Coordinates of C-alpha atoms in Angstrom, one line a residue:
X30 CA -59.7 -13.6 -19.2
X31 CA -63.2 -14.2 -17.3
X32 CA -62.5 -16.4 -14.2
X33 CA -66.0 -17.0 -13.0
X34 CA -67.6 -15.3 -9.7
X35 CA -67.8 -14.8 -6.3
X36 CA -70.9 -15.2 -4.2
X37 CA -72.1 -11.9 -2.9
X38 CA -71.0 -10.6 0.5
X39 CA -73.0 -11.9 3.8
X40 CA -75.2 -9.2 5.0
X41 CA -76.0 -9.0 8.9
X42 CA -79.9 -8.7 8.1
X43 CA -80.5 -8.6 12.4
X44 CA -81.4 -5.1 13.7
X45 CA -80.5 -4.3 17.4
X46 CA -80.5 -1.6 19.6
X47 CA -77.1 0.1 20.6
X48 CA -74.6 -1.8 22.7
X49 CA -74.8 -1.2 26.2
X50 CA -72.7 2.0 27.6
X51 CA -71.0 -0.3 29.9
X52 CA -68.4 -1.6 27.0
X53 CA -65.0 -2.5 27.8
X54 CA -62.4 -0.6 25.9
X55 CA -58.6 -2.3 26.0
X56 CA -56.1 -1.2 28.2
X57 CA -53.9 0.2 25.1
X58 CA -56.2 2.1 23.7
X59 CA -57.4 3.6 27.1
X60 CA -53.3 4.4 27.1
X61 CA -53.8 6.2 23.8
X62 CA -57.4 7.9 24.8
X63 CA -58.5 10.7 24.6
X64 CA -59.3 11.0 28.6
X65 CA -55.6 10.7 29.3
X66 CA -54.5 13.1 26.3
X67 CA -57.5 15.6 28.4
X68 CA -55.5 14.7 31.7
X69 CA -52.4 15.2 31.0
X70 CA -53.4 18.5 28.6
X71 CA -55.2 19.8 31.7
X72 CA -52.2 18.9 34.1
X73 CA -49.3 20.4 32.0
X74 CA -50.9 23.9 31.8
X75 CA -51.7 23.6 35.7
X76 CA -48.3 22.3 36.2
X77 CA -46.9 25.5 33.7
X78 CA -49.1 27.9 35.5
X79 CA -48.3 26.8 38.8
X80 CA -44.8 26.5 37.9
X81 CA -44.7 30.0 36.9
X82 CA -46.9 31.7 39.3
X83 CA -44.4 29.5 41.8
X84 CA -41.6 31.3 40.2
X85 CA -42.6 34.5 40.0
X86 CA -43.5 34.8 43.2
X87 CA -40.5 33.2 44.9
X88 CA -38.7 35.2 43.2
X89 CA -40.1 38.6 44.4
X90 CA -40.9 37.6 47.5
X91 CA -37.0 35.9 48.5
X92 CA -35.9 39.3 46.5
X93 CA -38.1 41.0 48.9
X94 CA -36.9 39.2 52.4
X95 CA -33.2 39.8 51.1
X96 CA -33.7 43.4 50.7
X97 CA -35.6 43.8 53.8
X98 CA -32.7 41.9 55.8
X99 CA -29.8 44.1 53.5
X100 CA -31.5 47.7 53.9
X101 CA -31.8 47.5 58.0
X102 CA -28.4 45.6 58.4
X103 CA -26.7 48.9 56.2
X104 CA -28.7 51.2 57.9
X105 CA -28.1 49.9 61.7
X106 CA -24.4 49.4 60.3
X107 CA -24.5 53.3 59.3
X108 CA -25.5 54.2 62.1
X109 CA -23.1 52.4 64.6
X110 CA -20.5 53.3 62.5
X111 CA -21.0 57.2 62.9
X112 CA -22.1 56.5 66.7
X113 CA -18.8 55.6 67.3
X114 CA -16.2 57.2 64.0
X115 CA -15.8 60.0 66.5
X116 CA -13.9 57.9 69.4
X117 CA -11.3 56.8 67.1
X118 CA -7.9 59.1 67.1
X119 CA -6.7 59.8 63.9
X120 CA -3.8 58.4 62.8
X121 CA -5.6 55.0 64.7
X122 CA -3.4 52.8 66.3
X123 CA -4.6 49.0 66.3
X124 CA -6.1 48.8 70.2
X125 CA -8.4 51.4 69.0
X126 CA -9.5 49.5 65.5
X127 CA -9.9 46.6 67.5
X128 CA -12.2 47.8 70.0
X129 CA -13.8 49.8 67.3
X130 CA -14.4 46.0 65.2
X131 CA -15.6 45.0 68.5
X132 CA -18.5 47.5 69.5
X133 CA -19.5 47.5 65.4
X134 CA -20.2 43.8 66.0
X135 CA -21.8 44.3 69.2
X136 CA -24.4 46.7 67.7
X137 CA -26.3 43.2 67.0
X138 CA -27.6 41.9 70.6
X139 CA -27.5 37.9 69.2
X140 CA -23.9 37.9 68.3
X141 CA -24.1 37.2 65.2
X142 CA -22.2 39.9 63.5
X143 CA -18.7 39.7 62.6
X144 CA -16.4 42.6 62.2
X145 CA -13.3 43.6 60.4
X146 CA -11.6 47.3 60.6
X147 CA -8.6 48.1 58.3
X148 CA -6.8 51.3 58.6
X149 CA -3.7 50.8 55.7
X150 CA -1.7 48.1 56.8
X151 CA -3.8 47.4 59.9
X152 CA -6.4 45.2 61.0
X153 CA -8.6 43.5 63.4
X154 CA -11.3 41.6 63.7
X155 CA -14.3 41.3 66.3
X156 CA -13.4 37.2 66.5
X157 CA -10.2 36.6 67.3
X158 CA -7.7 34.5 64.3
X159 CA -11.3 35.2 62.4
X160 CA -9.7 34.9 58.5
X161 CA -12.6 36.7 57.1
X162 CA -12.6 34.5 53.4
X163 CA -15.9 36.2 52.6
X164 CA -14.5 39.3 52.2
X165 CA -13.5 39.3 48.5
X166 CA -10.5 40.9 46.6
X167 CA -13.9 42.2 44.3
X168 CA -15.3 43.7 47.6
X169 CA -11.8 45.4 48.8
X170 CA -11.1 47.3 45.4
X171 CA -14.7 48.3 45.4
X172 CA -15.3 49.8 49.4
X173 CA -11.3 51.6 48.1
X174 CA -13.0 53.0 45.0
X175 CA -16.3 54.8 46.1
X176 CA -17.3 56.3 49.4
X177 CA -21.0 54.2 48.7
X178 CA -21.6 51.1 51.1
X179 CA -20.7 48.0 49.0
X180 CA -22.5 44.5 49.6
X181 CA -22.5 41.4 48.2
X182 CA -24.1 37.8 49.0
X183 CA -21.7 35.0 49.1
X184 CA -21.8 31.2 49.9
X185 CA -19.2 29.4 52.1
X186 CA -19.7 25.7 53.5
X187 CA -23.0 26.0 52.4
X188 CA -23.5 29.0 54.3
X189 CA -24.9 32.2 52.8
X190 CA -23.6 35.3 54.4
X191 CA -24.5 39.4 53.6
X192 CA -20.7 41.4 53.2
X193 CA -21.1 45.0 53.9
X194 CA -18.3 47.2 53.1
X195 CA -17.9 50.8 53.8
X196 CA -15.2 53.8 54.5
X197 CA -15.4 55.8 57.7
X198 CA -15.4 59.6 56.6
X199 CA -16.0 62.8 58.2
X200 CA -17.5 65.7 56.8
X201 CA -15.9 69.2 56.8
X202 CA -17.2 72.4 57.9
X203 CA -17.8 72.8 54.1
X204 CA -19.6 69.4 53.9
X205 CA -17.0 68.0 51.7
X206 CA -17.1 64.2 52.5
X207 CA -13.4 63.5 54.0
X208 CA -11.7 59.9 53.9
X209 CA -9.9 58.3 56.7
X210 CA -8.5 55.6 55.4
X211 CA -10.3 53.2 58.1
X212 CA -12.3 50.9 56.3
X213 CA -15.3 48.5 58.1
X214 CA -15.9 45.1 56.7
X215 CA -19.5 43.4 58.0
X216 CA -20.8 39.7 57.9
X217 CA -23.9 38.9 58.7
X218 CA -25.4 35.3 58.5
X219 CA -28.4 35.1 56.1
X220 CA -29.6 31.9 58.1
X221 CA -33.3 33.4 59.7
X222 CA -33.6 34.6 55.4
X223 CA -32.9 31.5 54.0
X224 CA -35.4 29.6 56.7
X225 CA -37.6 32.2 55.5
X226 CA -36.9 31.2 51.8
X227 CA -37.1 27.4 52.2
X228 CA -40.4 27.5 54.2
X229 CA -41.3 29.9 51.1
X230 CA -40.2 27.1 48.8
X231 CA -42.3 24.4 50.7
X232 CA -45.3 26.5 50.4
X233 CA -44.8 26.8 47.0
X234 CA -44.4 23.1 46.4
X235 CA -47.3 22.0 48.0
X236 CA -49.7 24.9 46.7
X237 CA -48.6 23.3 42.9
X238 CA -49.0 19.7 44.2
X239 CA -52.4 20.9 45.4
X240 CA -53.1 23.3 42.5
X241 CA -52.2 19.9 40.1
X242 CA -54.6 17.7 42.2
X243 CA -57.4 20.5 41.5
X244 CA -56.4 20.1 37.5
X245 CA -56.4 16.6 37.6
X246 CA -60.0 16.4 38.8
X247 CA -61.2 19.4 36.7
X248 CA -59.5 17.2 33.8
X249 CA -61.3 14.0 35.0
X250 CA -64.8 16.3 34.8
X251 CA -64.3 17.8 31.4
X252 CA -63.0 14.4 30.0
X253 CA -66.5 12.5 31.2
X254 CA -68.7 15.5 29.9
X255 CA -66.5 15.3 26.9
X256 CA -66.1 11.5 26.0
X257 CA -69.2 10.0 27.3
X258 CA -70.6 11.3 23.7
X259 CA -67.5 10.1 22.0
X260 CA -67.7 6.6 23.7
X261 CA -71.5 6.8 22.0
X262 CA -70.8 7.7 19.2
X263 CA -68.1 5.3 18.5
X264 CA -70.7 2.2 19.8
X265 CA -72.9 3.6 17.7
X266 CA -70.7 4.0 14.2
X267 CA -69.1 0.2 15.6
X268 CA -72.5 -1.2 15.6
X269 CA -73.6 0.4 12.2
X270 CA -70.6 -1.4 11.5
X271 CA -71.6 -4.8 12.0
X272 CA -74.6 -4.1 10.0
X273 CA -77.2 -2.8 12.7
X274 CA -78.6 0.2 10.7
X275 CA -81.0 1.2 13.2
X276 CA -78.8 2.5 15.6
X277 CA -79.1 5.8 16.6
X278 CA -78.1 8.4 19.0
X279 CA -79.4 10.5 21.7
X280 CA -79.4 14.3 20.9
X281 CA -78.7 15.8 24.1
X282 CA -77.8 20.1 24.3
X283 CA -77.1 22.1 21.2
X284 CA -73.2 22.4 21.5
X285 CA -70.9 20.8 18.4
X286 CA -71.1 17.3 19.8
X287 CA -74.7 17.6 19.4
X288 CA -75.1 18.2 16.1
X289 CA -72.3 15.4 15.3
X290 CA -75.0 13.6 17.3
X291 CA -77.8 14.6 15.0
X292 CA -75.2 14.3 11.8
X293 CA -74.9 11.1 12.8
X294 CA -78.4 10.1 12.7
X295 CA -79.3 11.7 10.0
X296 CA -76.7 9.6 8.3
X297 CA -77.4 6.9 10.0
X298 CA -81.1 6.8 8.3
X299 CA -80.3 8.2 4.9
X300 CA -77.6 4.9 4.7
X301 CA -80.4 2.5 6.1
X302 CA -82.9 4.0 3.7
X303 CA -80.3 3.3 0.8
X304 CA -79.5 -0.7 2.1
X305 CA -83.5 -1.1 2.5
X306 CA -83.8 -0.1 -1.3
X307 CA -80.7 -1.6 -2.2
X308 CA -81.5 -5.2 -0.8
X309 CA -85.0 -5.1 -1.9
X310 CA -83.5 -4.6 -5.2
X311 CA -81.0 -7.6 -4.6
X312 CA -83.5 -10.1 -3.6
X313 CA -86.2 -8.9 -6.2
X314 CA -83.4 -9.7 -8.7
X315 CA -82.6 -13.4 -6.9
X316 CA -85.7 -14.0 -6.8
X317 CA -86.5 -12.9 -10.4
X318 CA -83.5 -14.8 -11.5
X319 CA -84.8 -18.2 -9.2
X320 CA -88.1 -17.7 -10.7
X321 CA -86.9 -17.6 -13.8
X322 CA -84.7 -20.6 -13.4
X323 CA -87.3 -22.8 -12.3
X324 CA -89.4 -21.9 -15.1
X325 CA -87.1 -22.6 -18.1
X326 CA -86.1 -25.9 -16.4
X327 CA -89.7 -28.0 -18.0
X328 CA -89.4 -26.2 -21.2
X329 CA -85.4 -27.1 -21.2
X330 CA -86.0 -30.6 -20.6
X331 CA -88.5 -31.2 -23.7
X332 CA -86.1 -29.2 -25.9
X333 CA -83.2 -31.4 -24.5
X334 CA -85.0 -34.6 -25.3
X335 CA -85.8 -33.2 -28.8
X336 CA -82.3 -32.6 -29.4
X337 CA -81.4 -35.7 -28.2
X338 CA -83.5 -36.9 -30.4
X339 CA -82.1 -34.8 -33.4
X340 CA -78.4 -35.3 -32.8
X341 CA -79.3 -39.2 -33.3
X342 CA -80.6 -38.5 -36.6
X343 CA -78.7 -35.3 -37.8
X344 CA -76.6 -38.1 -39.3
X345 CA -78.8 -38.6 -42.1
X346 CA -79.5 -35.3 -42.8
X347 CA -78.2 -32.8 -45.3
X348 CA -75.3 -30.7 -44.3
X349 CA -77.1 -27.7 -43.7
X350 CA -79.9 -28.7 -41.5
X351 CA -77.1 -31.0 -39.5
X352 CA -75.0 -28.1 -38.9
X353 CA -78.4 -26.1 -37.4
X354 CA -79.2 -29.4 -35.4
X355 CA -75.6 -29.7 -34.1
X356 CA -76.1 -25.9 -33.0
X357 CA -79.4 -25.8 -31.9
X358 CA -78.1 -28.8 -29.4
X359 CA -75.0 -27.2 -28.3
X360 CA -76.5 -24.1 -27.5
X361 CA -79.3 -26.0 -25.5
X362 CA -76.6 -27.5 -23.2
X363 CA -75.3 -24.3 -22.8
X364 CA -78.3 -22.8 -21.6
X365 CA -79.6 -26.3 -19.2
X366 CA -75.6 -25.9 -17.6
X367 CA -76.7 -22.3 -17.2
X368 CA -79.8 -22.7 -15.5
X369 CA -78.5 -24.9 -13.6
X370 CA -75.6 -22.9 -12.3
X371 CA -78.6 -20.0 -11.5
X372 CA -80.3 -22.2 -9.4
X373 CA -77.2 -23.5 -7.5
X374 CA -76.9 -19.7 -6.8
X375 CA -80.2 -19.3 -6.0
X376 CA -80.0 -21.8 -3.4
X377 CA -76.7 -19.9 -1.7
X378 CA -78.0 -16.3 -1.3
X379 CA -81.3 -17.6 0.2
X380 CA -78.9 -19.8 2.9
X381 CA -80.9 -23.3 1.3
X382 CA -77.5 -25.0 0.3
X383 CA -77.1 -27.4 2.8
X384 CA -73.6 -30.2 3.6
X385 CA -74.0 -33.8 3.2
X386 CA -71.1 -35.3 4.6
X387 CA -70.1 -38.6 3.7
X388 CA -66.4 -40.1 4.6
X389 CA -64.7 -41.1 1.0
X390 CA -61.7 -41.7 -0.3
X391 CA -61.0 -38.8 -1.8
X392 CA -58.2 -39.7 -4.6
X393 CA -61.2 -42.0 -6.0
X394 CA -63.9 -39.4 -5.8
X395 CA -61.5 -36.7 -8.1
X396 CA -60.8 -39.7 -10.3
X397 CA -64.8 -40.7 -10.6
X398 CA -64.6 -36.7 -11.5
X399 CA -62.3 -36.7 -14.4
X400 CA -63.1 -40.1 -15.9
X401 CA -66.8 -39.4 -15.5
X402 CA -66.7 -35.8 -18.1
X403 CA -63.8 -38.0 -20.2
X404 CA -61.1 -35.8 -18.4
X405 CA -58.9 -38.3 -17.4
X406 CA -56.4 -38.5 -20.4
X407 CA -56.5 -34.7 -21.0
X408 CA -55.6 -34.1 -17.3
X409 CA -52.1 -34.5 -15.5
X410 CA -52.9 -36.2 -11.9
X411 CA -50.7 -36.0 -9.0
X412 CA -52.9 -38.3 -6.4
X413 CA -52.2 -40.1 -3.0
X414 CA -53.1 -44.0 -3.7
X415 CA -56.4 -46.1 -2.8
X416 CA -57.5 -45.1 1.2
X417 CA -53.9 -42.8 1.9
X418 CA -56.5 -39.5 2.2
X419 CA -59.7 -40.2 3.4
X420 CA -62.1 -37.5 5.0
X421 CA -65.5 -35.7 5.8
X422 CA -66.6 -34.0 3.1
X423 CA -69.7 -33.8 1.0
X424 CA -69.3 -36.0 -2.3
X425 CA -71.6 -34.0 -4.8
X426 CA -70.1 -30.5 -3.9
X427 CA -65.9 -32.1 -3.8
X428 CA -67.2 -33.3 -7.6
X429 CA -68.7 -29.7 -8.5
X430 CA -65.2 -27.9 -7.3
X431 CA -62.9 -30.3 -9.0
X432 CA -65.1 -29.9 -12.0
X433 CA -65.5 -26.9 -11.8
X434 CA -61.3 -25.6 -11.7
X435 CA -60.5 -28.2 -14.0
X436 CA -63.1 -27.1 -16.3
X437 CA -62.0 -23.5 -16.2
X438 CA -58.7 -24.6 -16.8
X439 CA -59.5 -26.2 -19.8
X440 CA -61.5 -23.0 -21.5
X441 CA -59.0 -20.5 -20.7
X442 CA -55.2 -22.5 -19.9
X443 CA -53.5 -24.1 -22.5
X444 CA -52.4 -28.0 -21.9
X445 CA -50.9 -29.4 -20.3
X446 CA -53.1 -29.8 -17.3
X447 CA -52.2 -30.4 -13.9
X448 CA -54.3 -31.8 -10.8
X449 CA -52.5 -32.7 -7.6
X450 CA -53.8 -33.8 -4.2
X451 CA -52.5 -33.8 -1.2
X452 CA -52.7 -33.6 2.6
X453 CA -50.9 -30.2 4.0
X454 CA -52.8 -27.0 5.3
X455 CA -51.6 -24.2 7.2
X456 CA -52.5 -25.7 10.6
X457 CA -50.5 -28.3 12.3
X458 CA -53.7 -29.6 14.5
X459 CA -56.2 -29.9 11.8
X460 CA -55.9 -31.6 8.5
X461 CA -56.5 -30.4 5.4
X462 CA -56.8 -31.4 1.8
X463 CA -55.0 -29.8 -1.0
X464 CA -56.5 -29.4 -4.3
X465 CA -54.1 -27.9 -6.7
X466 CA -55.0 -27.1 -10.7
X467 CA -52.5 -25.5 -13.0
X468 CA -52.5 -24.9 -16.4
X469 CA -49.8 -23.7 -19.0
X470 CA -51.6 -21.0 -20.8
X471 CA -50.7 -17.0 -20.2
X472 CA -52.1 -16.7 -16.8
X473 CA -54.5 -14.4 -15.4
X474 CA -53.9 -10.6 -15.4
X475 CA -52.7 -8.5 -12.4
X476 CA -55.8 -6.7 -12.2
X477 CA -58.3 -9.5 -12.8
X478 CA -56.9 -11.8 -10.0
X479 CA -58.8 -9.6 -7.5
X480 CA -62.4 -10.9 -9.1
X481 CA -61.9 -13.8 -11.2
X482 CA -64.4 -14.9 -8.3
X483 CA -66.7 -12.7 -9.2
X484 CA -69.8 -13.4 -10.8
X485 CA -70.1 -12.7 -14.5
X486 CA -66.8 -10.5 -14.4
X487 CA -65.3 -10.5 -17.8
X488 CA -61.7 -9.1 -18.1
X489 CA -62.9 -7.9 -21.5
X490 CA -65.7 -6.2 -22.0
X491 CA -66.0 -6.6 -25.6
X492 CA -66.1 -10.4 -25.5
X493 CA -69.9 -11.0 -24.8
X494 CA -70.3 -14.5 -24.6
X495 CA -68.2 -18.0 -23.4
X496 CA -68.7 -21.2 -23.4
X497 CA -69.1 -21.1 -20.0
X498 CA -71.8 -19.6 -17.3
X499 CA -69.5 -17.2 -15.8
X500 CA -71.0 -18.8 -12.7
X501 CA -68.7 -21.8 -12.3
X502 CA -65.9 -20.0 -9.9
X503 CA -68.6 -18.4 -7.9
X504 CA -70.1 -21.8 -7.0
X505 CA -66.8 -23.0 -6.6
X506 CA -65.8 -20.7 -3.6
X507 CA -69.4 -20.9 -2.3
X508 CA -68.9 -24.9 -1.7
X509 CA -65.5 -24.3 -0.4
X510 CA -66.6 -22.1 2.1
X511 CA -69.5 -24.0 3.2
X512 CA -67.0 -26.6 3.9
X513 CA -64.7 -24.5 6.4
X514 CA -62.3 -23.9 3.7
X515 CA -60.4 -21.4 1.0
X516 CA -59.6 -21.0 -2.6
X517 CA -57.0 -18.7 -4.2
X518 CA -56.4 -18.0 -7.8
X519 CA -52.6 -17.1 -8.4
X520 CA -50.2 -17.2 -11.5
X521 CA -47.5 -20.0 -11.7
X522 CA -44.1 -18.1 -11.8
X523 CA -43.4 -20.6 -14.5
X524 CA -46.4 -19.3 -16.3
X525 CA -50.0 -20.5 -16.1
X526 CA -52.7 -20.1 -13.5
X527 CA -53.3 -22.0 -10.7
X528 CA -56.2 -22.5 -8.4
X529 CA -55.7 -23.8 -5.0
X530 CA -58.3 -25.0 -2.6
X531 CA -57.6 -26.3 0.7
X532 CA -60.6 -28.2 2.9
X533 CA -60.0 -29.2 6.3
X534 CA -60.8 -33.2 7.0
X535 CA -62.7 -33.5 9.9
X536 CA -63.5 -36.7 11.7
X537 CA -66.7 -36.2 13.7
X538 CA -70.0 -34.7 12.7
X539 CA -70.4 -32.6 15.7
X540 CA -67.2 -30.4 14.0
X541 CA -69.4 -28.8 11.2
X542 CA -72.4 -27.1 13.7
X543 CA -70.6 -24.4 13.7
X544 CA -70.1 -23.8 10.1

């Protein structure tokens, strides 16, 4: 089922130059940008590298202080201990272990060192009640095991200390490696290595911190270089956008962005070289259709008046020739209401339509509507009583839109017929009129509702001619949006179309400057 038409799109006919490069963008989509995407690219790989490199070199560089601090402790231990192995009688009693403990620990001038001497079942210690806890079951069984120097690293009160185990032997005349049995136990405070680590750590930290400051900005660099094109080229594609087909962009470099540059452009003129053609077209053919209008009108109004003239007198004339008369009339009125409607287009695409407001009752005006085509016993009213709606709105154009829906609904619904006005809207400060025309016929299909506003759209394309214009819902939505408002074609879940048009009321003349 044709529905009528919609008037063509408003064009933006103004050409400009670019925006200015100054443009604000909003704070969410700076959020989601691609400057802070290139920022925080730029400052996870420096913060991975950094990280790393940070790693990596603590790690060989603590490993390196340790073993430093581990090889000269064993080797000054080594040495004290076969300095002074030979003053210890063998089986040794405990005066001698002690003062043995004592001079290994004394082989370090700060006093720092800590001894413990075992020979079986005795023991002493360079400190006095000194418990020894760092000295581990692990590291016992190993120092009894192996004649090798054992060490280990252990923590204690948040203390890191070096443990040094070795046996005392003697070698024979054969050099054949002889155990005593005496057994030397050294700890040695790791606290000038783990100042030496933390200072390392703090190095570390603030070469990253300074290492991500230097990505940061190198990010901040690359992102201007990079986006100042991308901000131009979205300005630019924005304001082909809103319709300004000259736009263009500067071609600066020879690098990808500027050939999307020079893509651009030569985009940007083929598609202002296709609207040029394409409008010229459009307005050669509005103004072909105006002309044409205008120049059937005088020969339309002497064939009216002769088939005015005939219809009087087809009366007395013989079937056949009454029958062409009757036609010959019919089809006349067709083609004045069709004219008509052309012009009435005409005078929307070239912006001549103008609004002449007038405050009316507006239940009277639809009533003048009906009664005045002989509607008003084939139509089903629904209207507020004498001065309960009153408003602004221009008297000719209210009578063409109620005509106009309940005309369509009359060609293509099925009675019965149903007009209702009302006041209503979907804003609460502004009041609206509500124009409502149902019918009870099969509806419109899915897939026309999306043009019965379109001009000359038929929903069957083998149906060729109606009885109306195919213009009548076009000029319908053209004189509801001159007057601010909207129109909507929907299907009746009962069954049946219906057409709704809502107009706000306005008071004061100064309201409709802006439309």
């Amino acid at each position: 089922m044709r529905r009528g038409v919609r008037a063509g799109a408003h064009r933006n006919k103004n050409r400009v130059s670019a925006p200015a490069k100054g443009a604000r963008t909003p704070a969410r989509v700076v959020m989601r940008g691609l400057r802070v995407r290139l920022v925080v690219a730029f400052g996870l790989v420096a913060a991975l590298a950094t990280t790393t490199t940070g790693a990596l070199t603590f790690r060989e560089a603590r490993n390196g202080f340790l073993q430093q601090s581990q090889d000269t402790v064993i080797r000054q231990l080594r040495t004290q201990v076969s300095r002074l192995a030979t003053g210890i009688p063998y089986p040794p009693t405990e005066e001698a272990i002690a003062r043995y403990a004592a001079e290994v620990a004394g082989a370090e001038p700060s006093g720092t060192w800590r001894a413990l001497v075992t020979y079986k079942e005795l023991s002493a210690t360079s400190v006095p009640g000194d418990a020894f806890e760092e000295v581990t079951p692990a590291v016992r069984e190993a120092v009894d095991s192996s004649l090798a120097t054992v060490f280990q690293r252990v923590s204690t009160g948040g203390r890191t200390s070096l443990v040094v185990g070795m046996s005392v032997v003697f070698k024979s005349d054969e050099g054949n490696r002889i155990r005593t049995g005496v057994q030397v136990f050294l700890i040695v405070p790791q606290t000038d290595e783990q100042r030496s680590v933390d200072a390392l750590v703090t190095a570390i930290e603030r070469a990253t911190a300074s290492a991500l400051g230097v990505a940061v900005l190198l990010a901040l660099f690359a992102a201007r270089g990079v986006l100042r094109p991308v901000r131009a080229l979205r300005r630019a594609t924005r304001s082909i956008a809103e319709g300004r087909l000259d736009t263009r962009l500067d071609v600066n470099g020879s690098d990808e962005l500027a050939d999307l540059s020079h893509t651009f452009n030569e985009t940007a003129s083929a598609l202002e070289k296709s609207v040029a053609e394409l409008r010229g077209m459009e307005a050669r053919a509005r103004r072909f259709a105006s002309d044409v209008s205008h120049e059937l009108r005088t020969p339309l109004a002497a064939m009216s008046a002769v088939t005015d003239v005939l219809d009087e007198e087809a009366a007395r004339l013989d079937p056949d020739t009454a029958t062409a008369v009757r036609l010959i009339s019919e089809e006349t009125v067709k083609l004045a209401r069709l004219v008509e409607d052309l012009m009435e287009i005409s005078r929307f695409d070239a912006g001549a339509a103008e609004l002449h407001l007038d405050e009316i009752d507006l239940a009277e005006s639809v009533r003048r509507t009906l009664s005045s085509r002989g509607w008003s016993d084939l139509v089903e009213t629904r209207l507020p009583g004498p001065d309960e709606l009153r408003g602004r709105v221009d008297p000719r154009r209210l009578d063409v839109i109620v005509a106009n829906l309940v005309g369509n609904a009359m060609r293509h619904g099925t009675p019965p017929i149903r007009l209702t006005l009302s006041e209503g809207g979907p804003h609460a400060t502004l009041r609206h009129m509500v124009v409502e025309v149902a019918d009870s016929g099969p509806g419109i299909p899915e897939d026309v509702l999306p043009y019965v506003f379109d001009r000359f759209y038929k929903s069957d394309s083998a149906r060729t001619r109606t009885e109306g214009s195919g213009l009548g819902l076009a000029i319908t939505e053209e004189n509801v949006r001159m007057h601010g408002g909207t129109v909507r074609a929907a299907n009746h879940p009962g069954g049946g179309a219906v057409f709704t048009v809502e107009l706000p009321l306005r008071r004061d003349e100064s309201a409709w400057e802006s439309i």
